[in-house]
Amino acid sequence: MKLISLLDHLAAAPADQSAAPRRAVLRQVGSAALAALPLGLGASLPAAADTKDTSYDAVTQLLLLERLQRALYTRALAAPGLIPLTQLADFQRLRLHQDQHVAFLTEALQAAGAIVPTEPAFDFSGRRGVVTNPVLFPNVLSNFDDFLALAQQLEDLGVRLYKTQAFNITNDSQLLKAVLRIHAVEAQHSAHVRSLRRGRGVAVKNWPSDTDAAIVRPAAAQVLTTAATGGEENPIQNLKAGMPIPFANFLLIRDNTAVRDSALSEAFDEPLTTTVAQAALNLFV
Amino acid sequence: MSDTSRSVVSDSPPLAQPLYAPIKRRSFFMYAGATAGATALALVGCSKESDPVVTDGPTSLGAGDVGVLNYAYALEQLEAAFYAKVKASTVAGFTADETAYFADISDHEAIHRDFLKAAISRDFSGRLLPELTFNFDTIDFTKRVKAASDTKLGVLDAAKAFEDLGVAAYNGAGKLLKVPAYLVIAGQIVSVEARHVAYIRNLLVPGSFAADDQVEPASGLDKTLSPTEVIAIAQAFVVQQLDASSVGQ
C-alpha cells in the first residue's frame, strides 16, 4: 500500500532529540529509583515547569487536574439549588471518583519519595483570585447550564491529558495500568455530563463531534476550549503539514455504508500537549 | 512457521527508540508511522509461536505487541459486526435519537476495526488475525431490552456487555504494549469506547454510568480484565476458537 511506504519514509526522518538527556534521567521519577537520586528532585522542579514530559511532571499535572475537578464538584454540591435533586447522586459519584484519583496520585508521589505539591486555591470565575480581573467563566456555581459546560470541558480535558501522560509513565507498569483505568473513568464522566447537557437542549453528543454546539468563551479563556476539544472536530489527520491521510482509500469500510467525516473524527479521541493543558489549568489557579 | 530465519519487525523494540517528545505532539497517524520506522530498525528472527496461524487448533492472537493489536482487532471485529447488525435491524422501541446514536457507534467500531487492520497489516505484515465470523443467536435484534421472560438478550443488554468487555480489555492490555506509540493509539480508541459504555448504561438505567460494577467503588479505577479472561467471555459469540494465552508475552 502506497500509504505505508509514505509512513515508513516519514518515520525514517531523524527525530529531534534535543530534550532527550533531561528526560532520560527524569522519566525514572515515579518509580522507586527516585529515592536513590541525590537532592530532592521534586524540589528542583518548580510546579509550573515549562515542560511536563517526565513521569514526575505527569503525575503532578494529573494531580492538579484531579484536584481542580474535585474542587469544582465539591463547591457545586455545596451551592444551594445549583444541582437538581435528581442529579445529586450523579455528582456525588463524580466527586467521589475525583477524590479517589487525588488520593491515588498523591500516594504514587509519596511512594516514590517525591514532593507532593500543595493544593492551590482554585478560582472558577477565571479571575485567578484578583477581583479586578475580568470574569471568564460567569455563573459557574449559580447556573446549572454554565456549571455543566465547564464540567464537560474539564472532563474532556482530563480524558485527553491522561492519554498524553500515560505516554510519559510507561516505565512504571503498575502506575501506567492505574492511570489507564482512571483515563476510562474520565471518559465516562465526560459522556455523562454531555448526556445531561443534551437533556437540557444543548446540541452535544456523548463524544466530541464536529456537530457539537460550540461553548462560547471570551478570548482569554479560549485555551480551555482548545485544551478540551481543539482538533477533535477535524476529520483530517495529516501525515505531516499539508499531506492528509487519504481516509477514503485507507479505511476498508465493508458494510456498504458511507462513513461520515464526523464519524472519523468522533472515532478517536485526541491527546493534547502538556503545555496547552497547563495553560488551561492555570486559568483556575 | 518454519525455523528458517527471516527478517520481520520485532514485537517489542527497545523503549529507547527516538519516539518521544517530538512525535507525540503530532497526530496519531504520526505515531503509527514513526513506529513502523522504529520497529523496522530492529530486525529479529520471528519466534515460532508468535504468528496468528489458522490450524486445526485454536487461532493464536500472537505474542508481543502484534498479539495485543490482534486482540484489540478481534474485539473491534466483534463490536463492529454486532452494531452493523443492529443498524440493519428494526429495534422495537428505539427512539429516533437512539437509532441515530447506534448508527454513530456502528461507524466508530467499523473505523476502529479497519484502522487496526491497516495498522497491523503495515507494521506486522503477514501476522494479521483473519477475519472472524460471529454467532449472535443469543441476541434478539428486534428487542430493545430483554424482558424477564425472554431467553435472548436485547440490543441494549448485548451492547452494554460488549462495551463493558471492550473497555475492561483495553484497560488491562495497555500495559502489555511495549511500543508507546501503540499505547497512545489504544488510548485514543478506549476513551471513545468508554463514552459508549456511559451512553448505553444510561439508556438501560438512567444515572448508571460509571456505576460500581464498572468502576471499582473502593478505588475509583475502571474495571480491568486480562486477555484470556476477555476472550473466554467473547468466545461465546465467535465461531473460530481463539487463543489469547500469549498476548503481550
Coordinates of C-alpha atoms in Angstrom, one line a residue:
Chain A
M1 CA 0.0 0.0 0.0
K2 CA 1.4 3.3 -1.0
L3 CA 0.4 4.9 2.2
I4 CA 2.5 2.5 4.2
S5 CA 5.7 3.4 2.3
L6 CA 4.9 7.0 2.9
L7 CA 4.6 6.5 6.6
D8 CA 7.8 4.5 6.7
H9 CA 9.6 7.1 4.8
L10 CA 8.4 9.7 7.1
A11 CA 9.4 7.7 10.2
A12 CA 12.9 7.3 8.9
A13 CA 13.5 11.1 9.1
P14 CA 15.8 11.9 12.1
A15 CA 13.8 12.8 15.2
D16 CA 14.6 15.8 17.2
Q17 CA 16.2 14.5 20.4
S18 CA 17.2 17.8 21.9
A19 CA 15.2 17.2 25.0
A20 CA 16.3 13.6 25.5
P21 CA 19.1 13.9 28.1
R22 CA 16.9 15.5 30.7
R23 CA 14.2 13.0 30.1
A24 CA 16.5 10.1 30.2
V25 CA 17.0 10.9 33.9
L26 CA 13.7 12.3 35.0
R27 CA 11.5 9.7 33.4
Q28 CA 12.6 7.4 36.1
V29 CA 10.9 9.5 38.7
G30 CA 7.8 7.9 39.9
S31 CA 9.5 4.6 40.3
A32 CA 11.4 3.5 43.3
A33 CA 14.5 4.9 41.6
L34 CA 13.7 8.3 42.9
A35 CA 14.7 7.6 46.4
A36 CA 18.3 6.9 45.2
L37 CA 18.7 10.2 43.4
P38 CA 20.7 12.8 45.1
L39 CA 19.0 16.0 46.1
G40 CA 15.3 16.4 46.3
L41 CA 14.4 16.1 42.7
G42 CA 10.9 17.3 43.3
A43 CA 12.3 20.4 44.9
S44 CA 14.4 21.1 41.9
L45 CA 11.3 21.1 39.7
P46 CA 9.0 24.1 40.1
A47 CA 5.3 23.1 39.9
A48 CA 4.9 25.2 36.8
A49 CA 7.9 23.9 35.0
D50 CA 7.8 24.6 31.3
T51 CA 7.8 21.0 30.1
K52 CA 5.6 18.4 31.6
D53 CA 7.1 15.4 29.9
T54 CA 8.6 13.4 32.8
S55 CA 6.8 10.9 34.9
Y56 CA 7.1 13.3 37.9
D57 CA 5.6 16.1 35.8
A58 CA 3.0 13.7 34.5
V59 CA 1.7 12.7 38.0
T60 CA 1.8 16.3 39.4
Q61 CA -0.1 17.7 36.4
L62 CA -2.7 14.9 36.7
L63 CA -3.0 15.6 40.4
L64 CA -3.6 19.3 39.7
L65 CA -6.4 18.3 37.2
E66 CA -8.0 15.9 39.7
R67 CA -7.9 18.4 42.5
L68 CA -9.4 21.1 40.2
Q69 CA -12.3 18.7 39.3
R70 CA -12.8 17.6 42.9
A71 CA -13.0 21.3 44.0
L72 CA -15.5 22.0 41.2
Y73 CA -17.8 19.2 42.2
T74 CA -17.4 19.9 45.9
R75 CA -18.3 23.5 45.6
A76 CA -21.2 22.7 43.1
L77 CA -22.6 20.2 45.6
A78 CA -22.4 22.8 48.3
A79 CA -24.0 25.6 46.2
P80 CA -27.7 25.7 47.3
G81 CA -30.1 24.7 44.4
L82 CA -27.4 24.5 41.7
I83 CA -27.6 20.8 41.0
P84 CA -31.2 19.4 40.6
L85 CA -32.1 16.8 43.2
T86 CA -32.4 14.1 40.6
Q87 CA -28.8 14.7 39.6
L88 CA -27.3 15.0 43.1
A89 CA -26.3 11.3 43.2
D90 CA -24.5 11.6 39.8
F91 CA -22.3 14.4 41.0
Q92 CA -21.7 12.8 44.3
R93 CA -20.3 9.9 42.3
L94 CA -18.2 12.1 40.2
R95 CA -16.8 13.8 43.2
L96 CA -16.1 10.5 44.9
H97 CA -14.1 9.3 41.9
Q98 CA -12.1 12.5 41.7
D99 CA -11.4 12.3 45.4
Q100 CA -10.1 8.7 44.9
H101 CA -8.0 9.7 42.0
V102 CA -6.4 12.5 44.0
A103 CA -5.7 10.1 46.8
F104 CA -4.2 7.6 44.4
L105 CA -1.9 10.1 42.6
T106 CA -0.8 11.6 46.0
E107 CA 0.1 8.1 47.1
A108 CA 2.0 7.5 44.0
L109 CA 4.1 10.6 44.6
Q110 CA 4.7 9.7 48.2
A111 CA 5.6 6.2 47.4
A112 CA 8.3 7.5 45.0
G113 CA 9.6 9.8 47.7
A114 CA 8.6 12.8 45.6
I115 CA 7.3 16.1 47.0
V116 CA 3.5 16.4 46.8
P117 CA 2.7 19.9 45.7
T118 CA 0.4 22.0 47.9
E119 CA -3.1 22.2 46.6
P120 CA -3.6 25.7 45.2
A121 CA -6.7 27.9 45.9
F122 CA -8.9 27.4 42.8
D123 CA -11.0 30.2 41.4
F124 CA -13.7 29.0 39.0
S125 CA -14.5 32.5 37.8
G126 CA -11.3 32.7 35.9
R127 CA -10.2 35.9 37.8
R128 CA -7.4 33.9 39.4
G129 CA -8.2 35.4 42.8
V130 CA -7.9 39.0 41.7
V131 CA -11.3 40.7 41.9
T132 CA -10.4 43.4 39.3
N133 CA -9.7 40.7 36.7
P134 CA -12.5 40.1 34.2
V135 CA -14.8 37.1 34.9
L136 CA -14.0 34.5 32.2
F137 CA -16.5 31.8 33.5
P138 CA -19.6 33.5 34.7
N139 CA -22.2 31.8 37.0
V140 CA -20.4 28.5 37.2
L141 CA -21.6 28.0 40.7
S142 CA -25.1 29.5 40.3
N143 CA -26.3 28.4 36.9
F144 CA -26.6 24.7 36.2
D145 CA -26.0 25.0 32.4
D146 CA -22.9 27.1 33.0
F147 CA -21.6 24.7 35.5
L148 CA -22.2 21.7 33.2
A149 CA -20.4 23.4 30.3
L150 CA -17.3 23.9 32.5
A151 CA -17.6 20.4 33.9
Q152 CA -17.7 18.9 30.4
Q153 CA -14.7 20.9 29.3
L154 CA -12.7 19.8 32.3
E155 CA -13.7 16.2 31.9
D156 CA -12.8 16.3 28.2
L157 CA -9.5 17.9 29.0
G158 CA -8.9 15.1 31.6
V159 CA -9.5 12.4 29.0
R160 CA -7.0 14.0 26.7
L161 CA -4.4 14.7 29.3
Y162 CA -4.5 11.2 30.7
K163 CA -3.9 9.9 27.2
T164 CA -0.9 12.2 26.8
Q165 CA 0.6 11.5 30.3
A166 CA 0.2 7.7 30.0
F167 CA 2.8 8.1 27.3
N168 CA 5.2 9.6 29.9
I169 CA 4.9 6.9 32.6
T170 CA 5.4 3.8 30.5
N171 CA 8.5 3.0 32.7
D172 CA 6.2 2.1 35.6
S173 CA 3.8 -0.7 34.6
Q174 CA 1.6 -0.5 37.7
L175 CA 1.2 3.2 37.7
L176 CA 0.6 3.0 34.0
K177 CA -2.2 0.5 34.4
A178 CA -3.9 2.5 37.1
V179 CA -3.6 5.7 35.0
L180 CA -5.2 4.0 32.1
R181 CA -8.1 2.8 34.3
I182 CA -8.6 6.4 35.5
H183 CA -8.5 7.6 31.9
A184 CA -11.5 5.4 31.1
V185 CA -13.4 6.7 34.1
E186 CA -12.8 10.3 33.0
A187 CA -14.3 9.4 29.6
Q188 CA -17.4 8.0 31.2
H189 CA -17.7 11.2 33.3
S190 CA -17.5 13.3 30.2
A191 CA -20.0 11.2 28.3
H192 CA -22.5 11.6 31.2
V193 CA -22.1 15.3 31.6
R194 CA -22.6 15.6 27.8
S195 CA -25.8 13.5 28.2
L196 CA -27.0 15.9 30.9
R197 CA -26.4 18.8 28.7
R198 CA -28.2 17.2 25.7
G199 CA -31.1 16.5 28.0
R200 CA -31.2 20.3 28.6
G201 CA -31.4 21.1 25.0
V202 CA -27.8 21.6 24.0
A203 CA -26.7 20.0 20.7
V204 CA -23.9 17.8 22.0
K205 CA -23.1 14.2 21.6
N206 CA -21.6 11.9 24.2
W207 CA -18.3 12.0 22.3
P208 CA -16.6 15.1 20.9
S209 CA -18.2 15.7 17.5
D210 CA -18.0 18.3 14.8
T211 CA -21.8 18.6 15.2
D212 CA -21.5 19.7 18.9
A213 CA -22.6 23.3 19.6
A214 CA -19.6 25.4 20.5
I215 CA -19.1 26.5 24.1
V216 CA -18.6 30.2 23.6
R217 CA -15.9 31.7 25.8
P218 CA -14.1 35.0 25.9
A219 CA -10.8 35.1 24.1
A220 CA -8.8 35.0 27.3
A221 CA -10.5 31.6 28.1
Q222 CA -10.1 30.2 24.6
V223 CA -7.2 28.0 25.7
L224 CA -9.7 25.9 27.8
T225 CA -11.7 25.1 24.7
T226 CA -8.6 24.4 22.8
A227 CA -7.4 22.0 25.5
A228 CA -10.8 20.3 25.8
T229 CA -11.8 19.7 22.2
G230 CA -9.4 21.6 19.9
G231 CA -8.6 19.5 16.9
E232 CA -11.3 16.9 17.7
E233 CA -13.5 18.3 15.0
N234 CA -11.1 17.7 12.3
P235 CA -11.7 14.6 10.3
I236 CA -8.3 15.0 8.5
Q237 CA -5.2 13.5 10.0
N238 CA -2.1 14.8 8.5
L239 CA 1.0 12.7 7.8
K240 CA 2.8 16.0 8.0
A241 CA 1.8 19.5 7.2
G242 CA -0.1 19.7 4.0
M243 CA -0.2 15.9 3.5
P244 CA -3.5 14.5 4.7
I245 CA -4.2 10.8 5.1
P246 CA -6.4 9.6 2.3
F247 CA -9.0 8.1 4.6
A248 CA -11.3 7.0 1.8
N249 CA -8.6 4.7 0.5
F250 CA -7.1 3.9 3.8
L251 CA -10.2 2.6 5.6
L252 CA -11.6 -0.6 4.3
I253 CA -15.2 0.0 5.2
R254 CA -17.1 -3.1 4.2
D255 CA -20.6 -2.6 5.4
N256 CA -21.7 -0.9 2.2
T257 CA -22.5 2.3 4.2
A258 CA -20.7 5.5 3.7
V259 CA -18.9 6.6 6.8
R260 CA -19.4 10.3 7.6
D261 CA -16.4 12.6 8.1
S262 CA -17.8 13.4 11.5
A263 CA -17.6 9.7 12.4
L264 CA -14.0 9.6 11.5
S265 CA -13.3 12.5 13.9
E266 CA -15.5 11.0 16.6
A267 CA -14.0 7.6 16.5
F268 CA -10.7 8.7 18.0
D269 CA -10.2 11.0 21.0
E270 CA -7.1 13.1 20.6
P271 CA -4.3 13.7 23.1
L272 CA -3.2 17.2 23.8
T273 CA 0.1 18.8 24.6
T274 CA 1.0 19.2 28.2
T275 CA 1.7 22.9 27.6
V276 CA -1.8 23.6 26.3
A277 CA -3.2 21.6 29.2
Q278 CA -1.2 23.6 31.7
A279 CA -2.3 26.9 30.2
A280 CA -5.9 25.8 30.6
L281 CA -5.5 24.6 34.1
N282 CA -3.7 27.8 35.0
L283 CA -6.9 29.7 34.2
F284 CA -8.3 28.4 37.6
V285 CA -5.2 28.7 39.8
Chain B
M1 CA 6.1 -21.0 10.7
S2 CA 9.3 -22.8 9.8
D3 CA 12.6 -22.5 11.7
T4 CA 14.3 -20.7 8.8
S5 CA 15.2 -17.3 10.0
R6 CA 13.7 -14.4 8.3
S7 CA 13.6 -10.7 9.0
V8 CA 10.4 -9.4 10.5
V9 CA 9.6 -6.5 12.6
S10 CA 10.1 -7.0 16.3
D11 CA 7.2 -7.4 18.7
S12 CA 9.0 -5.3 21.3
P13 CA 11.6 -2.9 20.1
P14 CA 13.6 -1.3 22.9
L15 CA 11.9 1.7 24.6
A16 CA 15.0 3.8 23.8
Q17 CA 13.8 4.4 20.3
P18 CA 13.7 8.1 19.5
L19 CA 9.9 8.2 19.7
Y20 CA 9.3 10.6 22.5
A21 CA 8.7 14.3 22.6
P22 CA 8.9 15.4 19.0
I23 CA 6.4 12.9 17.8
K24 CA 3.8 12.9 20.4
R25 CA 2.7 16.4 19.6
R26 CA 1.6 15.3 16.2
S27 CA -1.5 13.3 15.2
F28 CA -2.0 9.7 15.9
F29 CA -1.1 8.6 12.4
M30 CA 2.3 10.1 13.0
Y31 CA 2.8 7.7 15.9
A32 CA 1.8 4.8 13.7
G33 CA 4.2 5.9 11.0
A34 CA 7.0 6.5 13.4
T35 CA 6.5 3.1 15.0
A36 CA 6.7 1.4 11.6
G37 CA 10.1 3.0 11.1
A38 CA 11.3 2.4 14.6
T39 CA 10.3 -1.2 14.5
A40 CA 11.9 -1.7 11.1
L41 CA 15.2 -0.7 12.7
A42 CA 15.1 -3.7 15.0
L43 CA 15.2 -6.7 12.8
V44 CA 15.0 -10.0 14.6
G45 CA 14.0 -13.6 13.8
C46 CA 10.4 -14.4 14.4
S47 CA 9.5 -16.8 17.1
K48 CA 7.7 -20.0 16.2
E49 CA 4.6 -19.4 18.2
S50 CA 4.0 -15.7 17.7
D51 CA 2.1 -15.7 14.4
P52 CA -1.6 -15.9 14.2
V53 CA -2.0 -19.0 12.1
V54 CA -5.2 -20.9 11.3
T55 CA -4.7 -24.5 12.0
D56 CA -6.9 -27.3 13.3
G57 CA -6.5 -26.0 16.8
P58 CA -7.3 -22.6 18.3
T59 CA -6.2 -19.5 16.4
S60 CA -3.5 -17.8 18.3
L61 CA -3.7 -14.0 18.5
G62 CA 0.1 -13.9 18.6
A63 CA 2.6 -12.7 21.1
G64 CA 4.1 -9.3 22.0
D65 CA 2.6 -6.1 20.6
V66 CA 1.2 -7.7 17.5
G67 CA -0.7 -10.1 19.8
V68 CA -2.2 -7.1 21.7
L69 CA -3.1 -5.4 18.5
N70 CA -4.7 -8.6 17.1
Y71 CA -6.6 -8.9 20.4
A72 CA -8.0 -5.4 20.0
Y73 CA -8.7 -6.2 16.4
A74 CA -10.7 -9.3 17.4
L75 CA -12.8 -7.3 19.8
E76 CA -13.4 -4.4 17.4
Q77 CA -14.4 -7.0 14.8
L78 CA -16.9 -8.4 17.3
E79 CA -18.3 -5.0 18.1
A80 CA -18.4 -3.8 14.5
A81 CA -20.3 -6.9 13.4
F82 CA -22.8 -6.5 16.3
Y83 CA -23.5 -2.9 15.6
A84 CA -23.7 -3.5 11.8
K85 CA -26.4 -6.0 12.6
V86 CA -28.2 -3.5 14.9
K87 CA -28.0 -0.9 12.2
A88 CA -29.6 -3.3 9.7
S89 CA -32.4 -4.3 12.2
T90 CA -35.5 -2.6 13.3
V91 CA -35.4 -2.5 17.0
A92 CA -38.8 -2.1 18.6
G93 CA -38.9 0.8 20.9
F94 CA -35.8 2.6 19.7
T95 CA -36.3 6.3 19.6
A96 CA -35.0 8.3 16.6
D97 CA -32.3 9.6 18.8
E98 CA -31.2 6.0 19.8
T99 CA -31.3 4.8 16.2
A100 CA -29.0 7.7 15.2
Y101 CA -26.6 7.1 18.1
F102 CA -26.4 3.4 17.4
A103 CA -25.6 4.3 13.8
D104 CA -22.8 6.6 15.1
I105 CA -21.4 3.8 17.3
S106 CA -21.6 1.4 14.4
D107 CA -19.5 3.8 12.3
H108 CA -17.0 4.2 15.2
E109 CA -16.5 0.5 15.6
A110 CA -16.1 -0.1 11.9
I111 CA -13.5 2.6 11.8
H112 CA -11.6 1.1 14.8
R113 CA -11.7 -2.3 13.2
D114 CA -10.4 -1.1 9.9
F115 CA -7.8 1.2 11.4
L116 CA -6.4 -1.7 13.4
K117 CA -6.4 -4.0 10.4
A118 CA -4.5 -1.4 8.4
A119 CA -2.0 -0.8 11.3
I120 CA -1.3 -4.5 11.9
S121 CA -1.0 -5.1 8.1
R122 CA 1.5 -2.3 7.8
D123 CA 3.6 -2.9 10.9
F124 CA 3.4 -6.7 11.2
S125 CA 3.0 -7.9 7.6
G126 CA 1.5 -11.4 7.3
R127 CA 0.6 -11.6 11.0
L128 CA -2.9 -10.1 10.9
L129 CA -5.6 -12.1 12.6
P130 CA -8.0 -13.5 10.0
E131 CA -11.5 -12.1 9.7
L132 CA -13.7 -13.8 12.3
T133 CA -17.2 -15.0 11.9
F134 CA -19.7 -14.4 14.6
N135 CA -22.8 -16.1 16.0
F136 CA -25.3 -13.7 17.6
D137 CA -28.1 -16.3 18.0
T138 CA -28.4 -15.4 21.7
I139 CA -29.4 -11.8 20.8
D140 CA -32.8 -10.7 19.7
F141 CA -32.1 -7.8 17.4
T142 CA -35.8 -6.7 17.4
K143 CA -35.8 -6.2 21.2
R144 CA -34.5 -3.0 22.9
V145 CA -34.2 -4.6 26.3
K146 CA -34.7 -8.2 27.4
A147 CA -37.9 -8.9 29.3
A148 CA -37.9 -11.2 32.3
S149 CA -39.5 -13.9 30.3
D150 CA -37.1 -13.6 27.3
T151 CA -34.3 -16.1 26.8
K152 CA -32.3 -13.9 24.5
L153 CA -30.5 -10.6 25.2
G154 CA -32.0 -7.4 23.9
V155 CA -29.9 -4.9 21.9
L156 CA -29.1 -2.7 24.9
D157 CA -28.2 -5.6 27.1
A158 CA -25.8 -7.0 24.5
A159 CA -24.3 -3.6 23.7
K160 CA -23.6 -3.0 27.4
A161 CA -22.0 -6.4 27.7
F162 CA -19.8 -5.8 24.6
E163 CA -18.8 -2.3 25.6
D164 CA -18.0 -3.2 29.2
L165 CA -15.9 -6.1 27.9
G166 CA -14.1 -3.9 25.4
V167 CA -13.2 -1.2 27.9
A168 CA -12.1 -3.7 30.5
A169 CA -10.0 -5.4 27.9
Y170 CA -8.2 -2.2 26.8
N171 CA -7.7 -1.2 30.4
G172 CA -5.9 -4.5 31.0
A173 CA -4.0 -4.6 27.8
G174 CA -2.4 -1.1 27.7
K175 CA 0.4 -2.1 30.0
L176 CA 1.2 -5.1 27.8
L177 CA 2.1 -2.8 24.9
K178 CA 5.9 -2.3 24.5
V179 CA 5.8 0.4 21.9
P180 CA 4.5 3.7 23.5
A181 CA 3.0 4.8 20.2
Y182 CA 0.6 1.9 20.2
L183 CA -0.4 2.8 23.8
V184 CA -1.5 6.2 22.5
I185 CA -3.5 4.7 19.7
A186 CA -5.2 2.3 22.2
G187 CA -5.9 5.3 24.4
Q188 CA -7.5 7.2 21.6
I189 CA -9.8 4.3 21.0
V190 CA -10.6 3.2 24.5
S191 CA -11.9 6.6 25.7
V192 CA -14.4 6.5 22.8
E193 CA -15.4 3.0 23.9
A194 CA -15.8 4.3 27.5
R195 CA -18.1 7.1 26.2
H196 CA -20.2 4.4 24.5
V197 CA -20.4 2.5 27.8
A198 CA -21.7 5.5 29.7
Y199 CA -24.2 6.3 27.0
I200 CA -25.6 2.7 26.8
R201 CA -25.7 2.2 30.6
N202 CA -27.6 5.4 31.0
L203 CA -30.2 4.2 28.4
L204 CA -30.7 1.0 30.4
V205 CA -30.8 2.7 33.8
P206 CA -30.6 6.5 34.0
G207 CA -27.6 7.5 36.1
S208 CA -25.9 4.1 35.9
F209 CA -22.8 5.5 34.1
A210 CA -19.6 4.6 35.8
A211 CA -21.6 2.6 38.4
D212 CA -19.9 0.3 41.0
D213 CA -19.9 -2.7 38.7
Q214 CA -17.9 -0.7 36.1
V215 CA -15.7 1.5 38.4
E216 CA -14.3 -0.2 41.5
P217 CA -16.1 1.5 44.4
A218 CA -13.1 1.3 46.7
S219 CA -10.5 2.8 44.3
G220 CA -12.3 4.8 41.6
L221 CA -10.4 2.8 39.0
D222 CA -12.2 1.3 36.0
K223 CA -12.7 -2.4 35.7
T224 CA -9.9 -4.4 34.0
L225 CA -9.7 -7.9 32.6
S226 CA -6.8 -9.9 31.2
P227 CA -6.8 -11.1 27.6
T228 CA -7.6 -14.7 28.5
E229 CA -10.5 -13.6 30.7
V230 CA -11.9 -11.4 27.9
I231 CA -11.5 -14.0 25.2
A232 CA -13.2 -16.6 27.4
I233 CA -16.3 -14.3 27.5
A234 CA -16.1 -13.2 23.9
Q235 CA -15.7 -16.7 22.7
A236 CA -19.4 -17.4 23.1
F237 CA -20.0 -15.2 20.0
V238 CA -17.0 -16.1 17.9
V239 CA -17.1 -19.2 15.6
Q240 CA -13.4 -19.7 15.5
Q241 CA -11.6 -20.8 18.7
L242 CA -9.2 -18.1 19.8
D243 CA -6.1 -18.4 22.0
A244 CA -5.1 -15.3 23.8
S245 CA -2.6 -17.0 26.1
S246 CA 0.5 -15.4 24.5
V247 CA -0.9 -11.9 24.0
G248 CA 1.6 -9.3 25.2
Q249 CA 4.1 -12.1 26.3

